[in-house]
């Protein structure tokens, strides 16, 4: 049996940090409101000239170094993002070119905050079937370029960054199962109003911003993150006490706490980076994973569950033996 296994991890966060104190000077908000409602203390913001692909290249190189693979070894690229450099060519081809990776299939996956888990799930299938031998899977966003900095209900939430993994075949268990879902009836609760076939030319960039009914999103997020995490555990006959780590989407500390509580999982087993990264959308899970791998909490052989939820709504879970 061939499994796909994470051979290396990496991340990149833009240098510029925006604190809650900085935001207090920009909109009618307070450090106290942001901390108590979201847990967020700071977030990283890309520079004007930085492209999402630039963040990806740095995170990918970091992951390739940790996996001990070179550009020549990569035979497929998946990128989960909602904030690509261009509408086309797709961001994975841009990264391929920037990194000198030989000709290979390049996928861009748009599933909002679930983008990385969607990408990882698809990449896993290519590795398991033997169609790919060394896949770069990246979750990345410069989501702050979609933000209205005068809208206090959203501008305090988001941050930029990129996380990456290298996926390789292995005889030892790696990714055990992946569980994806989506329900398009919730579009109006979280979306970005400007697209190609609706009103790109008419709207103009200044007219657009992330639209979110935060409270409604919150409730569905907790319910769905719990359900899909449980689905992944049940599918593998894994009891909760066998799970070493939950790496959930980092949107809001209260969502993470409520999900852990519903799952009856102690917070000591939950990786939390929302405090220092904010909500980085598709980048949040690979960023959090890399932080915990590199600081030594997540160790080889441990059982890890990724749990994602985002606009669409989309959701997904991946249970893996690291
Ligand atoms: O990543 C994909 C999915 N996204 C999410 O999962 C986000 C889900 N939602 C959330 O995280 C939370 O709903 C928010 C953090 C967005 C909001 O927290 P909340 O506890 O749901 O607050 P609320 O929207 O009910 O607003 C409460 C109050 C309102 O004032 P009134 O109407 O009670 O007078 C808001 O106007 O807080 C006010 N408010 C703020 N006050 C200070 C909203 N934003 C701010 C702000 N600073 N930045």
mmCIF file of C-alpha atoms and ligand atoms in Angstrom:
data_model
loop_
_atom_site.group_PDB
_atom_site.id
_atom_site.type_symbol
_atom_site.label_atom_id
_atom_site.label_comp_id
_atom_site.label_asym_id
_atom_site.label_seq_id
_atom_site.Cartn_x
_atom_site.Cartn_y
_atom_site.Cartn_z
ATOM 1 C CA UNK A 1 0.000 0.000 0.000
ATOM 2 C CA UNK A 2 1.331 3.420 -0.958
ATOM 3 C CA UNK A 3 0.626 6.330 1.373
ATOM 4 C CA UNK A 4 1.495 9.937 0.801
ATOM 5 C CA UNK A 5 3.618 11.310 3.611
ATOM 6 C CA UNK A 6 4.657 14.817 4.565
ATOM 7 C CA UNK A 7 8.415 14.838 3.979
ATOM 8 C CA UNK A 8 9.021 18.458 4.974
ATOM 9 C CA UNK A 9 7.276 21.663 6.050
ATOM 10 C CA UNK A 10 7.965 25.360 5.635
ATOM 11 C CA UNK A 11 6.516 28.814 6.096
ATOM 12 C CA UNK A 12 7.022 32.446 5.293
ATOM 13 C CA UNK A 13 5.468 35.481 6.929
ATOM 14 C CA UNK A 14 5.958 39.019 5.608
ATOM 15 C CA UNK A 15 8.219 41.124 7.820
ATOM 16 C CA UNK A 16 5.764 43.920 8.533
ATOM 17 C CA UNK A 17 3.692 43.342 11.686
ATOM 18 C CA UNK A 18 0.446 45.183 12.374
ATOM 19 C CA UNK A 19 -0.511 45.144 16.051
ATOM 20 C CA UNK A 20 -3.876 45.806 17.647
ATOM 21 C CA UNK A 21 -2.409 49.086 18.902
ATOM 22 C CA UNK A 22 -1.685 50.068 15.273
ATOM 23 C CA UNK A 23 -5.296 49.257 14.344
ATOM 24 C CA UNK A 24 -6.587 51.436 17.200
ATOM 25 C CA UNK A 25 -5.085 54.388 15.293
ATOM 26 C CA UNK A 26 -6.785 53.365 12.034
ATOM 27 C CA UNK A 27 -10.389 52.458 12.980
ATOM 28 C CA UNK A 28 -12.769 52.725 15.940
ATOM 29 C CA UNK A 29 -11.596 49.561 17.717
ATOM 30 C CA UNK A 30 -9.608 48.521 20.755
ATOM 31 C CA UNK A 31 -6.958 45.969 21.624
ATOM 32 C CA UNK A 32 -9.355 44.699 24.290
ATOM 33 C CA UNK A 33 -12.229 44.116 21.793
ATOM 34 C CA UNK A 34 -9.977 42.352 19.290
ATOM 35 C CA UNK A 35 -8.348 40.111 21.923
ATOM 36 C CA UNK A 36 -11.541 39.129 23.698
ATOM 37 C CA UNK A 37 -13.621 38.561 20.508
ATOM 38 C CA UNK A 38 -10.937 36.923 18.373
ATOM 39 C CA UNK A 39 -7.769 36.180 20.383
ATOM 40 C CA UNK A 40 -5.730 38.039 17.746
ATOM 41 C CA UNK A 41 -2.821 40.186 18.983
ATOM 42 C CA UNK A 42 -0.947 40.856 15.746
ATOM 43 C CA UNK A 43 -0.847 39.895 12.072
ATOM 44 C CA UNK A 44 1.749 40.078 9.270
ATOM 45 C CA UNK A 45 1.049 42.298 6.254
ATOM 46 C CA UNK A 46 2.687 41.958 2.849
ATOM 47 C CA UNK A 47 4.386 44.964 1.285
ATOM 48 C CA UNK A 48 2.731 46.640 -1.687
ATOM 49 C CA UNK A 49 5.218 45.138 -4.156
ATOM 50 C CA UNK A 50 5.075 41.596 -2.717
ATOM 51 C CA UNK A 51 3.026 39.049 -4.666
ATOM 52 C CA UNK A 52 1.424 35.948 -3.185
ATOM 53 C CA UNK A 53 3.786 33.881 -5.332
ATOM 54 C CA UNK A 54 6.756 35.567 -3.588
ATOM 55 C CA UNK A 55 5.470 34.348 -0.227
ATOM 56 C CA UNK A 56 4.902 30.888 -1.736
ATOM 57 C CA UNK A 57 8.435 30.636 -3.128
ATOM 58 C CA UNK A 58 9.941 31.348 0.308
ATOM 59 C CA UNK A 59 7.643 28.907 2.127
ATOM 60 C CA UNK A 60 8.159 26.257 -0.554
ATOM 61 C CA UNK A 61 11.967 26.583 -0.451
ATOM 62 C CA UNK A 62 11.804 26.253 3.316
ATOM 63 C CA UNK A 63 9.706 23.059 3.006
ATOM 64 C CA UNK A 64 11.957 21.635 0.258
ATOM 65 C CA UNK A 65 15.051 22.270 2.390
ATOM 66 C CA UNK A 66 13.467 20.456 5.325
ATOM 67 C CA UNK A 67 12.461 17.542 3.053
ATOM 68 C CA UNK A 68 15.919 17.467 1.419
ATOM 69 C CA UNK A 69 14.533 17.841 -2.103
ATOM 70 C CA UNK A 70 15.590 20.123 -4.958
ATOM 71 C CA UNK A 71 13.596 21.933 -7.650
ATOM 72 C CA UNK A 72 14.387 19.085 -10.089
ATOM 73 C CA UNK A 73 12.656 16.569 -7.806
ATOM 74 C CA UNK A 74 9.256 18.323 -7.806
ATOM 75 C CA UNK A 75 6.789 16.780 -10.262
ATOM 76 C CA UNK A 76 3.527 18.512 -9.326
ATOM 77 C CA UNK A 77 2.472 21.759 -7.630
ATOM 78 C CA UNK A 78 -0.770 22.533 -5.804
ATOM 79 C CA UNK A 79 -1.548 25.963 -4.387
ATOM 80 C CA UNK A 80 -4.609 26.779 -2.301
ATOM 81 C CA UNK A 81 -5.260 30.516 -2.439
ATOM 82 C CA UNK A 82 -7.982 33.118 -2.848
ATOM 83 C CA UNK A 83 -5.527 35.913 -3.551
ATOM 84 C CA UNK A 84 -3.439 34.794 -6.547
ATOM 85 C CA UNK A 85 -1.062 37.206 -8.321
ATOM 86 C CA UNK A 86 -3.191 37.215 -11.472
ATOM 87 C CA UNK A 87 -6.448 35.758 -12.766
ATOM 88 C CA UNK A 88 -4.267 33.758 -15.123
ATOM 89 C CA UNK A 89 -1.789 32.193 -15.567
ATOM 90 C CA UNK A 90 -2.453 30.271 -12.412
ATOM 91 C CA UNK A 91 -0.219 30.989 -9.448
ATOM 92 C CA UNK A 92 1.305 27.490 -9.409
ATOM 93 C CA UNK A 93 2.809 28.089 -12.865
ATOM 94 C CA UNK A 94 4.270 31.393 -11.666
ATOM 95 C CA UNK A 95 5.851 29.638 -8.679
ATOM 96 C CA UNK A 96 7.142 26.846 -10.926
ATOM 97 C CA UNK A 97 8.893 29.385 -13.134
ATOM 98 C CA UNK A 98 10.300 31.442 -10.226
ATOM 99 C CA UNK A 99 11.719 28.312 -8.571
ATOM 100 C CA UNK A 100 13.127 26.708 -11.716
ATOM 101 C CA UNK A 101 10.950 23.614 -11.287
ATOM 102 C CA UNK A 102 10.849 21.492 -14.471
ATOM 103 C CA UNK A 103 7.635 21.189 -16.512
ATOM 104 C CA UNK A 104 4.922 19.545 -14.443
ATOM 105 C CA UNK A 105 1.191 19.830 -13.695
ATOM 106 C CA UNK A 106 0.382 23.035 -11.798
ATOM 107 C CA UNK A 107 -2.911 23.371 -9.942
ATOM 108 C CA UNK A 108 -4.429 26.423 -8.277
ATOM 109 C CA UNK A 109 -7.253 25.544 -5.911
ATOM 110 C CA UNK A 110 -9.759 28.168 -4.807
ATOM 111 C CA UNK A 111 -11.721 27.066 -1.763
ATOM 112 C CA UNK A 112 -11.248 30.159 0.443
ATOM 113 C CA UNK A 113 -9.919 29.200 3.907
ATOM 114 C CA UNK A 114 -10.225 25.473 3.082
ATOM 115 C CA UNK A 115 -7.904 25.870 0.066
ATOM 116 C CA UNK A 116 -4.878 24.135 1.576
ATOM 117 C CA UNK A 117 -6.862 21.137 2.807
ATOM 118 C CA UNK A 118 -8.587 20.836 -0.578
ATOM 119 C CA UNK A 119 -5.184 21.000 -2.299
ATOM 120 C CA UNK A 120 -3.621 18.480 0.075
ATOM 121 C CA UNK A 121 -6.512 16.075 -0.423
ATOM 122 C CA UNK A 122 -6.121 16.166 -4.220
ATOM 123 C CA UNK A 123 -2.324 15.911 -4.053
ATOM 124 C CA UNK A 124 -2.673 12.869 -1.781
ATOM 125 C CA UNK A 125 -4.630 11.038 -4.508
ATOM 126 C CA UNK A 126 -1.929 11.669 -7.135
ATOM 127 C CA UNK A 127 0.772 10.331 -4.813
ATOM 128 C CA UNK A 128 -1.254 7.274 -3.750
ATOM 129 C CA UNK A 129 -1.936 6.282 -7.343
ATOM 130 C CA UNK A 130 1.718 6.658 -8.270
ATOM 131 C CA UNK A 131 1.047 9.530 -10.683
ATOM 132 C CA UNK A 132 3.247 11.908 -8.665
ATOM 133 C CA UNK A 133 6.370 11.276 -6.623
ATOM 134 C CA UNK A 134 7.194 14.641 -5.065
ATOM 135 C CA UNK A 135 4.441 17.220 -4.744
ATOM 136 C CA UNK A 136 4.682 20.742 -3.455
ATOM 137 C CA UNK A 137 1.458 21.707 -1.624
ATOM 138 C CA UNK A 138 1.145 25.342 -0.582
ATOM 139 C CA UNK A 139 -1.508 27.397 1.207
ATOM 140 C CA UNK A 140 -0.940 31.124 0.760
ATOM 141 C CA UNK A 141 -2.680 34.469 0.896
ATOM 142 C CA UNK A 142 -2.190 38.173 0.623
ATOM 143 C CA UNK A 143 -5.768 38.458 1.785
ATOM 144 C CA UNK A 144 -5.189 41.924 3.228
ATOM 145 C CA UNK A 145 -5.283 43.299 -0.331
ATOM 146 C CA UNK A 146 -8.999 42.351 -0.378
ATOM 147 C CA UNK A 147 -9.733 44.281 2.793
ATOM 148 C CA UNK A 148 -11.429 47.603 3.295
ATOM 149 C CA UNK A 149 -9.193 49.198 5.922
ATOM 150 C CA UNK A 150 -12.094 51.403 7.042
ATOM 151 C CA UNK A 151 -14.304 48.395 7.867
ATOM 152 C CA UNK A 152 -13.521 47.566 11.482
ATOM 153 C CA UNK A 153 -15.644 44.408 11.403
ATOM 154 C CA UNK A 154 -13.203 42.707 8.991
ATOM 155 C CA UNK A 155 -9.917 44.637 8.856
ATOM 156 C CA UNK A 156 -8.856 43.543 12.343
ATOM 157 C CA UNK A 157 -9.196 39.854 11.491
ATOM 158 C CA UNK A 158 -6.907 39.033 8.590
ATOM 159 C CA UNK A 159 -3.193 38.591 7.913
ATOM 160 C CA UNK A 160 -0.883 37.420 5.134
ATOM 161 C CA UNK A 161 1.458 34.444 4.891
ATOM 162 C CA UNK A 162 2.292 31.138 3.210
ATOM 163 C CA UNK A 163 2.799 27.611 4.479
ATOM 164 C CA UNK A 164 3.984 24.612 2.472
ATOM 165 C CA UNK A 165 4.567 20.890 2.664
ATOM 166 C CA UNK A 166 6.348 18.387 0.426
ATOM 167 C CA UNK A 167 4.369 15.197 -0.135
ATOM 168 C CA UNK A 168 6.127 11.952 -1.104
ATOM 169 C CA UNK A 169 5.115 8.298 -1.396
ATOM 170 C CA UNK A 170 5.823 6.005 1.537
ATOM 171 C CA UNK A 171 5.177 2.426 2.601
ATOM 172 C CA UNK A 172 4.546 3.768 6.109
ATOM 173 C CA UNK A 173 1.186 5.368 6.961
ATOM 174 C CA UNK A 174 1.040 9.091 6.207
ATOM 175 C CA UNK A 175 -2.249 10.685 5.173
ATOM 176 C CA UNK A 176 -4.905 8.252 6.411
ATOM 177 C CA UNK A 177 -7.990 9.877 4.908
ATOM 178 C CA UNK A 178 -9.327 13.197 3.682
ATOM 179 C CA UNK A 179 -12.896 14.486 3.990
ATOM 180 C CA UNK A 180 -14.093 17.451 1.951
ATOM 181 C CA UNK A 181 -17.422 19.208 1.623
ATOM 182 C CA UNK A 182 -19.112 22.395 0.494
ATOM 183 C CA UNK A 183 -22.560 23.992 0.609
ATOM 184 C CA UNK A 184 -23.097 26.861 -1.809
ATOM 185 C CA UNK A 185 -26.310 28.037 -0.180
ATOM 186 C CA UNK A 186 -24.148 30.043 2.270
ATOM 187 C CA UNK A 187 -22.465 32.249 -0.341
ATOM 188 C CA UNK A 188 -24.002 35.455 0.977
ATOM 189 C CA UNK A 189 -22.567 35.010 4.475
ATOM 190 C CA UNK A 190 -18.946 35.297 3.341
ATOM 191 C CA UNK A 191 -17.840 36.425 -0.091
ATOM 192 C CA UNK A 192 -15.915 38.897 -2.177
ATOM 193 C CA UNK A 193 -18.249 40.691 -4.585
ATOM 194 C CA UNK A 194 -15.923 41.294 -7.516
ATOM 195 C CA UNK A 195 -15.255 38.607 -10.095
ATOM 196 C CA UNK A 196 -14.563 38.213 -13.796
ATOM 197 C CA UNK A 197 -18.009 37.373 -15.150
ATOM 198 C CA UNK A 198 -20.019 39.600 -12.805
ATOM 199 C CA UNK A 199 -18.616 43.090 -12.528
ATOM 200 C CA UNK A 200 -14.843 43.256 -12.549
ATOM 201 C CA UNK A 201 -14.700 46.218 -14.904
ATOM 202 C CA UNK A 202 -17.712 48.057 -13.482
ATOM 203 C CA UNK A 203 -16.935 47.752 -9.789
ATOM 204 C CA UNK A 204 -13.367 49.018 -9.675
ATOM 205 C CA UNK A 205 -11.081 47.826 -6.911
ATOM 206 C CA UNK A 206 -12.086 50.584 -4.493
ATOM 207 C CA UNK A 207 -15.715 49.428 -4.430
ATOM 208 C CA UNK A 208 -14.925 45.957 -3.263
ATOM 209 C CA UNK A 209 -14.254 44.389 0.115
ATOM 210 C CA UNK A 210 -14.721 41.105 1.910
ATOM 211 C CA UNK A 211 -18.377 40.809 2.910
ATOM 212 C CA UNK A 212 -18.979 38.764 6.047
ATOM 213 C CA UNK A 213 -21.881 38.164 8.440
ATOM 214 C CA UNK A 214 -19.428 37.280 11.199
ATOM 215 C CA UNK A 215 -21.896 35.998 13.745
ATOM 216 C CA UNK A 216 -23.669 33.636 11.332
ATOM 217 C CA UNK A 217 -20.351 32.391 9.948
ATOM 218 C CA UNK A 218 -19.177 31.745 13.493
ATOM 219 C CA UNK A 219 -22.066 29.404 14.287
ATOM 220 C CA UNK A 220 -21.839 27.327 11.099
ATOM 221 C CA UNK A 221 -18.024 27.225 11.426
ATOM 222 C CA UNK A 222 -18.117 25.634 14.892
ATOM 223 C CA UNK A 223 -20.782 23.104 13.898
ATOM 224 C CA UNK A 224 -19.046 22.152 10.652
ATOM 225 C CA UNK A 225 -15.475 22.017 12.002
ATOM 226 C CA UNK A 226 -16.690 19.678 14.746
ATOM 227 C CA UNK A 227 -18.659 17.457 12.353
ATOM 228 C CA UNK A 228 -15.928 17.015 9.741
ATOM 229 C CA UNK A 229 -13.252 16.397 12.403
ATOM 230 C CA UNK A 230 -15.458 13.719 13.961
ATOM 231 C CA UNK A 231 -16.097 12.237 10.498
ATOM 232 C CA UNK A 232 -12.335 11.827 9.960
ATOM 233 C CA UNK A 233 -11.828 10.200 13.375
ATOM 234 C CA UNK A 234 -14.783 7.827 12.892
ATOM 235 C CA UNK A 235 -13.671 6.833 9.379
ATOM 236 C CA UNK A 236 -10.393 5.597 10.854
ATOM 237 C CA UNK A 237 -11.799 4.167 14.115
ATOM 238 C CA UNK A 238 -9.650 6.608 16.052
ATOM 239 C CA UNK A 239 -10.681 7.546 19.598
ATOM 240 C CA UNK A 240 -10.171 11.117 20.615
ATOM 241 C CA UNK A 241 -7.526 10.204 23.200
ATOM 242 C CA UNK A 242 -5.416 8.620 20.439
ATOM 243 C CA UNK A 243 -5.233 11.955 18.613
ATOM 244 C CA UNK A 244 -2.029 13.859 19.374
ATOM 245 C CA UNK A 245 -2.788 17.197 17.742
ATOM 246 C CA UNK A 246 -5.630 19.156 16.193
ATOM 247 C CA UNK A 247 -4.459 21.812 13.730
ATOM 248 C CA UNK A 248 -7.631 23.811 13.016
ATOM 249 C CA UNK A 249 -8.173 26.752 10.699
ATOM 250 C CA UNK A 250 -7.092 29.841 12.623
ATOM 251 C CA UNK A 251 -9.938 32.323 12.205
ATOM 252 C CA UNK A 252 -10.922 33.088 15.769
ATOM 253 C CA UNK A 253 -9.724 31.679 19.101
ATOM 254 C CA UNK A 254 -13.348 31.406 20.274
ATOM 255 C CA UNK A 255 -14.209 29.227 17.248
ATOM 256 C CA UNK A 256 -11.190 27.022 17.999
ATOM 257 C CA UNK A 257 -12.127 26.750 21.688
ATOM 258 C CA UNK A 258 -15.777 25.985 20.930
ATOM 259 C CA UNK A 259 -14.783 23.291 18.409
ATOM 260 C CA UNK A 260 -12.357 21.672 20.863
ATOM 261 C CA UNK A 261 -15.024 21.760 23.562
ATOM 262 C CA UNK A 262 -17.590 20.066 21.323
ATOM 263 C CA UNK A 263 -15.041 17.419 20.369
ATOM 264 C CA UNK A 264 -14.133 17.083 24.086
ATOM 265 C CA UNK A 265 -10.486 17.690 23.160
ATOM 266 C CA UNK A 266 -8.278 19.546 25.707
ATOM 267 C CA UNK A 267 -6.861 22.828 24.388
ATOM 268 C CA UNK A 268 -3.351 21.509 25.202
ATOM 269 C CA UNK A 269 -3.716 19.322 22.104
ATOM 270 C CA UNK A 270 -4.762 22.189 19.849
ATOM 271 C CA UNK A 271 -2.186 24.176 17.869
ATOM 272 C CA UNK A 272 -2.983 27.891 18.097
ATOM 273 C CA UNK A 273 -1.348 30.582 16.013
ATOM 274 C CA UNK A 274 -4.297 32.904 15.439
ATOM 275 C CA UNK A 275 -2.899 35.158 18.185
ATOM 276 C CA UNK A 276 0.246 35.952 16.183
ATOM 277 C CA UNK A 277 -0.884 35.358 12.567
ATOM 278 C CA UNK A 278 -4.537 36.496 12.528
ATOM 279 C CA UNK A 279 -6.750 34.758 9.984
ATOM 280 C CA UNK A 280 -4.521 33.951 7.013
ATOM 281 C CA UNK A 281 -7.248 32.003 5.196
ATOM 282 C CA UNK A 282 -5.779 29.135 3.128
ATOM 283 C CA UNK A 283 -2.351 29.661 4.710
ATOM 284 C CA UNK A 284 -3.479 29.224 8.302
ATOM 285 C CA UNK A 285 -3.234 25.424 8.659
ATOM 286 C CA UNK A 286 0.154 24.895 6.960
ATOM 287 C CA UNK A 287 1.538 27.899 8.884
ATOM 288 C CA UNK A 288 0.316 26.516 12.221
ATOM 289 C CA UNK A 289 1.548 23.037 11.325
ATOM 290 C CA UNK A 290 5.034 24.280 10.446
ATOM 291 C CA UNK A 291 5.251 26.319 13.660
ATOM 292 C CA UNK A 292 4.442 23.249 15.770
ATOM 293 C CA UNK A 293 6.715 20.897 13.787
ATOM 294 C CA UNK A 294 9.649 23.279 14.062
ATOM 295 C CA UNK A 295 9.154 24.048 17.777
ATOM 296 C CA UNK A 296 9.151 20.303 18.440
ATOM 297 C CA UNK A 297 5.570 19.841 19.613
ATOM 298 C CA UNK A 298 4.473 17.782 16.600
ATOM 299 C CA UNK A 299 6.791 14.780 16.307
ATOM 300 C CA UNK A 300 7.271 12.020 13.727
ATOM 301 C CA UNK A 301 4.767 9.192 14.202
ATOM 302 C CA UNK A 302 2.122 11.338 15.893
ATOM 303 C CA UNK A 303 -1.498 11.461 14.805
ATOM 304 C CA UNK A 304 -2.519 14.891 13.529
ATOM 305 C CA UNK A 305 -5.870 16.222 12.334
ATOM 306 C CA UNK A 306 -6.212 19.241 10.023
ATOM 307 C CA UNK A 307 -9.648 20.865 10.237
ATOM 308 C CA UNK A 308 -10.664 23.631 7.807
ATOM 309 C CA UNK A 309 -13.666 25.857 7.125
ATOM 310 C CA UNK A 310 -14.158 28.819 4.815
ATOM 311 C CA UNK A 311 -16.225 30.845 2.377
ATOM 312 C CA UNK A 312 -18.574 28.911 0.112
ATOM 313 C CA UNK A 313 -19.002 27.410 2.611
ATOM 314 C CA UNK A 314 -16.227 24.893 2.070
ATOM 315 C CA UNK A 315 -14.750 22.573 4.659
ATOM 316 C CA UNK A 316 -12.353 19.686 4.997
ATOM 317 C CA UNK A 317 -10.399 17.464 7.377
ATOM 318 C CA UNK A 318 -7.228 15.447 6.896
ATOM 319 C CA UNK A 319 -6.154 12.794 9.389
ATOM 320 C CA UNK A 320 -2.488 11.882 9.094
ATOM 321 C CA UNK A 321 0.354 10.073 10.772
ATOM 322 C CA UNK A 322 3.216 12.595 10.620
HETATM 323 O O1 LIG B 1 -12.068 32.316 7.977
HETATM 324 C C1 LIG B 1 -13.293 31.951 7.475
HETATM 325 C C2 LIG B 1 -14.386 32.087 8.343
HETATM 326 N N1 LIG B 1 -14.439 33.332 9.095
HETATM 327 C C3 LIG B 1 -14.718 33.235 10.370
HETATM 328 O O2 LIG B 1 -14.765 32.128 10.852
HETATM 329 C C4 LIG B 1 -15.081 34.462 11.159
HETATM 330 C C5 LIG B 1 -16.277 34.137 12.016
HETATM 331 N N2 LIG B 1 -16.761 35.235 12.853
HETATM 332 C C6 LIG B 1 -16.088 35.770 13.859
HETATM 333 O O3 LIG B 1 -14.941 35.434 14.102
HETATM 334 C C7 LIG B 1 -16.798 36.769 14.741
HETATM 335 O O4 LIG B 1 -18.164 36.759 14.443
HETATM 336 C C8 LIG B 1 -16.237 38.220 14.610
HETATM 337 C C9 LIG B 1 -14.896 38.310 15.283
HETATM 338 C C10 LIG B 1 -16.139 38.608 13.162
HETATM 339 C C11 LIG B 1 -17.151 39.189 15.332
HETATM 340 O O5 LIG B 1 -17.335 38.825 16.692
HETATM 341 P P1 LIG B 1 -18.796 38.766 17.322
HETATM 342 O O6 LIG B 1 -18.647 38.401 18.728
HETATM 343 O O7 LIG B 1 -19.608 37.844 16.444
HETATM 344 O O8 LIG B 1 -19.252 40.272 17.228
HETATM 345 P P2 LIG B 1 -20.492 40.913 16.436
HETATM 346 O O9 LIG B 1 -20.273 40.836 14.966
HETATM 347 O O10 LIG B 1 -21.743 40.329 16.989
HETATM 348 O O11 LIG B 1 -20.372 42.416 16.876
HETATM 349 C C12 LIG B 1 -20.525 42.787 18.242
HETATM 350 C C13 LIG B 1 -20.326 44.285 18.367
HETATM 351 C C14 LIG B 1 -21.129 45.092 17.342
HETATM 352 O O12 LIG B 1 -21.608 46.274 18.010
HETATM 353 P P3 LIG B 1 -23.123 46.367 18.529
HETATM 354 O O13 LIG B 1 -23.976 46.109 17.316
HETATM 355 O O14 LIG B 1 -23.226 45.258 19.555
HETATM 356 O O15 LIG B 1 -23.186 47.729 19.068
HETATM 357 C C15 LIG B 1 -20.094 45.493 16.332
HETATM 358 O O16 LIG B 1 -20.402 46.708 15.694
HETATM 359 O O17 LIG B 1 -18.952 44.618 18.153
HETATM 360 C C16 LIG B 1 -18.862 45.672 17.181
HETATM 361 N N3 LIG B 1 -17.619 45.523 16.448
HETATM 362 C C17 LIG B 1 -16.461 46.060 16.870
HETATM 363 N N4 LIG B 1 -16.148 46.809 17.938
HETATM 364 C C18 LIG B 1 -14.853 47.163 18.082
HETATM 365 C C19 LIG B 1 -17.403 44.836 15.292
HETATM 366 N N5 LIG B 1 -16.104 44.922 14.960
HETATM 367 C C20 LIG B 1 -15.501 45.663 15.925
HETATM 368 C C21 LIG B 1 -14.172 46.080 16.135
HETATM 369 N N6 LIG B 1 -13.892 46.814 17.230
HETATM 370 N N7 LIG B 1 -13.156 45.739 15.308
#
